[in-house]
mmCIF file of C-alpha atoms in Angstrom:
data_model
loop_
_atom_site.group_PDB
_atom_site.id
_atom_site.type_symbol
_atom_site.label_atom_id
_atom_site.label_comp_id
_atom_site.label_asym_id
_atom_site.label_seq_id
_atom_site.Cartn_x
_atom_site.Cartn_y
_atom_site.Cartn_z
ATOM 1 C CA LEU Y 13 74.214 98.480 163.587
ATOM 2 C CA GLN Y 14 73.868 101.224 160.772
ATOM 3 C CA LEU Y 15 73.368 104.876 160.471
ATOM 4 C CA GLN Y 16 72.383 106.138 157.078
ATOM 5 C CA ALA Y 17 72.758 109.961 156.513
ATOM 6 C CA SER Y 18 71.126 111.780 153.606
ATOM 7 C CA GLY Y 19 69.783 115.106 152.469
ATOM 8 C CA GLY Y 20 73.061 116.881 151.460
ATOM 9 C CA GLY Y 21 73.540 118.756 148.468
ATOM 10 C CA LEU Y 22 74.574 122.070 146.691
ATOM 11 C CA VAL Y 23 72.702 125.159 148.102
ATOM 12 C CA GLN Y 24 73.309 128.960 147.863
ATOM 13 C CA ALA Y 25 74.355 131.107 150.836
ATOM 14 C CA GLY Y 26 71.125 131.802 152.823
ATOM 15 C CA GLY Y 27 69.384 128.519 151.617
ATOM 16 C CA SER Y 28 68.317 125.571 153.735
ATOM 17 C CA LEU Y 29 68.843 121.859 153.729
ATOM 18 C CA ARG Y 30 67.375 119.120 155.911
ATOM 19 C CA LEU Y 31 69.624 116.096 156.755
ATOM 20 C CA SER Y 32 68.291 112.758 157.807
ATOM 21 C CA CYS Y 33 69.968 110.097 159.735
ATOM 22 C CA VAL Y 34 68.100 106.765 159.846
ATOM 23 C CA VAL Y 35 69.298 104.164 162.246
ATOM 24 C CA SER Y 36 68.999 100.546 162.451
ATOM 25 C CA GLY Y 37 70.173 97.318 163.951
ATOM 26 C CA PHE Y 38 69.884 98.733 167.528
ATOM 27 C CA THR Y 39 67.321 100.213 169.946
ATOM 28 C CA PHE Y 40 66.988 103.773 168.795
ATOM 29 C CA ASP Y 41 65.982 105.302 172.111
ATOM 30 C CA GLU Y 42 68.797 103.921 173.936
ATOM 31 C CA TYR Y 43 71.413 106.063 172.300
ATOM 32 C CA SER Y 44 72.255 109.692 172.196
ATOM 33 C CA ILE Y 45 72.575 110.808 168.517
ATOM 34 C CA GLY Y 46 75.022 113.503 167.366
ATOM 35 C CA TRP Y 47 75.610 115.351 163.987
ATOM 36 C CA PHE Y 48 79.313 116.028 163.059
ATOM 37 C CA ARG Y 49 80.959 117.738 160.343
ATOM 38 C CA GLN Y 50 84.273 117.671 158.645
ATOM 39 C CA ALA Y 51 85.559 120.201 156.137
ATOM 40 C CA PRO Y 52 88.646 119.586 153.904
ATOM 41 C CA GLY Y 53 91.885 120.102 156.050
ATOM 42 C CA LYS Y 54 90.087 120.564 159.202
ATOM 43 C CA GLU Y 55 89.131 118.235 162.126
ATOM 44 C CA ARG Y 56 85.734 116.706 162.547
ATOM 45 C CA GLU Y 57 83.551 118.778 164.857
ATOM 46 C CA LEU Y 58 80.303 118.306 166.678
ATOM 47 C CA VAL Y 59 77.424 120.416 165.217
ATOM 48 C CA ALA Y 60 74.583 119.341 167.297
ATOM 49 C CA ALA Y 61 73.407 116.516 169.501
ATOM 50 C CA ILE Y 62 70.189 115.109 170.911
ATOM 51 C CA SER Y 63 69.440 113.064 173.998
ATOM 52 C CA ARG Y 64 67.659 109.828 174.170
ATOM 53 C CA GLY Y 65 63.931 110.473 173.558
ATOM 54 C CA GLY Y 66 64.852 113.823 172.239
ATOM 55 C CA GLY Y 67 64.207 115.796 175.451
ATOM 56 C CA SER Y 68 67.535 117.607 175.316
ATOM 57 C CA THR Y 69 69.560 119.185 172.709
ATOM 58 C CA LYS Y 70 73.040 120.857 172.432
ATOM 59 C CA TYR Y 71 74.534 122.951 169.587
ATOM 60 C CA ALA Y 72 77.848 124.162 168.622
ATOM 61 C CA ASP Y 73 78.005 127.929 169.088
ATOM 62 C CA PHE Y 74 78.556 128.508 165.173
ATOM 63 C CA VAL Y 75 75.185 126.970 164.356
ATOM 64 C CA LYS Y 76 72.941 128.332 167.225
ATOM 65 C CA GLY Y 77 69.927 130.005 165.949
ATOM 66 C CA ARG Y 78 70.381 128.478 162.453
ATOM 67 C CA PHE Y 79 70.255 124.768 162.856
ATOM 68 C CA SER Y 80 67.812 122.626 164.612
ATOM 69 C CA ILE Y 81 68.181 118.785 165.518
ATOM 70 C CA SER Y 82 64.970 116.767 166.282
ATOM 71 C CA ALA Y 83 64.096 113.127 166.357
ATOM 72 C CA ASP Y 84 61.209 111.023 165.253
ATOM 73 C CA ASN Y 85 61.400 107.992 167.475
ATOM 74 C CA ALA Y 86 58.706 106.039 165.758
ATOM 75 C CA LYS Y 87 60.959 106.243 162.497
ATOM 76 C CA SER Y 88 64.207 105.753 164.128
ATOM 77 C CA THR Y 89 65.402 108.912 162.335
ATOM 78 C CA VAL Y 90 67.191 112.126 163.581
ATOM 79 C CA PHE Y 91 66.949 115.283 161.598
ATOM 80 C CA LEU Y 92 69.291 118.318 161.350
ATOM 81 C CA GLN Y 93 67.386 121.366 159.814
ATOM 82 C CA MET Y 94 69.907 123.748 158.431
ATOM 83 C CA ASN Y 95 68.734 127.331 157.657
ATOM 84 C CA ASN Y 96 70.557 130.470 156.619
ATOM 85 C CA LEU Y 97 73.396 128.305 155.385
ATOM 86 C CA GLU Y 98 77.004 130.046 155.050
ATOM 87 C CA PRO Y 99 80.010 128.876 152.733
ATOM 88 C CA ASP Y 100 81.804 127.982 156.136
ATOM 89 C CA ASP Y 101 79.342 125.250 156.622
ATOM 90 C CA THR Y 102 80.563 123.325 153.441
ATOM 91 C CA ALA Y 103 81.561 119.959 154.808
ATOM 92 C CA VAL Y 104 80.718 116.242 155.067
ATOM 93 C CA TYR Y 105 78.158 115.801 157.585
ATOM 94 C CA TYR Y 106 77.948 112.592 159.664
ATOM 95 C CA CYS Y 107 75.579 111.234 162.292
ATOM 96 C CA SER Y 108 76.768 109.103 165.068
ATOM 97 C CA ALA Y 109 75.180 107.133 168.009
ATOM 98 C CA ARG Y 110 76.612 107.195 171.454
ATOM 99 C CA PRO Y 111 75.919 104.224 173.615
ATOM 100 C CA ASN Y 112 75.763 104.312 177.640
ATOM 101 C CA ALA Y 113 73.699 107.393 177.301
ATOM 102 C CA ILE Y 114 71.511 108.406 180.213
ATOM 103 C CA LEU Y 115 68.049 109.507 179.476
ATOM 104 C CA SER Y 116 68.515 113.337 179.431
ATOM 105 C CA GLY Y 117 72.183 113.190 178.579
ATOM 106 C CA VAL Y 118 73.653 115.234 175.692
ATOM 107 C CA TYR Y 119 77.300 114.527 174.877
ATOM 108 C CA THR Y 120 80.286 115.977 173.026
ATOM 109 C CA THR Y 121 82.236 112.697 173.263
ATOM 110 C CA GLY Y 122 81.991 109.099 173.413
ATOM 111 C CA TYR Y 123 80.409 108.439 169.967
ATOM 112 C CA SER Y 124 81.128 104.955 168.754
ATOM 113 C CA TYR Y 125 78.917 104.288 165.581
ATOM 114 C CA TRP Y 126 79.190 106.376 162.571
ATOM 115 C CA GLY Y 127 77.275 106.856 159.324
ATOM 116 C CA GLN Y 128 78.748 107.172 155.770
ATOM 117 C CA GLY Y 129 78.335 110.964 155.540
ATOM 118 C CA THR Y 130 76.531 113.368 153.318
ATOM 119 C CA GLN Y 131 78.124 116.245 151.483
ATOM 120 C CA VAL Y 132 76.908 119.673 152.112
ATOM 121 C CA THR Y 133 78.224 122.547 149.763
ATOM 122 C CA VAL Y 134 77.189 126.094 150.251
ATOM 123 C CA SER Y 135 78.132 128.485 147.398
ATOM 124 C CA SER Y 136 78.592 132.177 147.983
#
């Protein structure tokens, strides 16, 4: 079971990035997927999550209106579109899969499988 995150990079404040998370080794639409981030010296925090099939989403308050999570089930890929980036968004971003997810469930806990992370750096 693997999750491969990509798409990070260096961007100026106000810019955009799109992160991708390709999952393999399990049935994609049986898991809820979340994007998390961890900045140096801080705890890992949930950024956004999407339910099985992509019908429901959830966002942390600090990204509402700026970030958007979506899924392409045919490609077993979840995206995180990040717009109007701020220096405080600088972190390593991870995608994660949560088993035992009900069809419309969007979760903040219970994530068991993690990708390797991709670095996002926003300069001021």
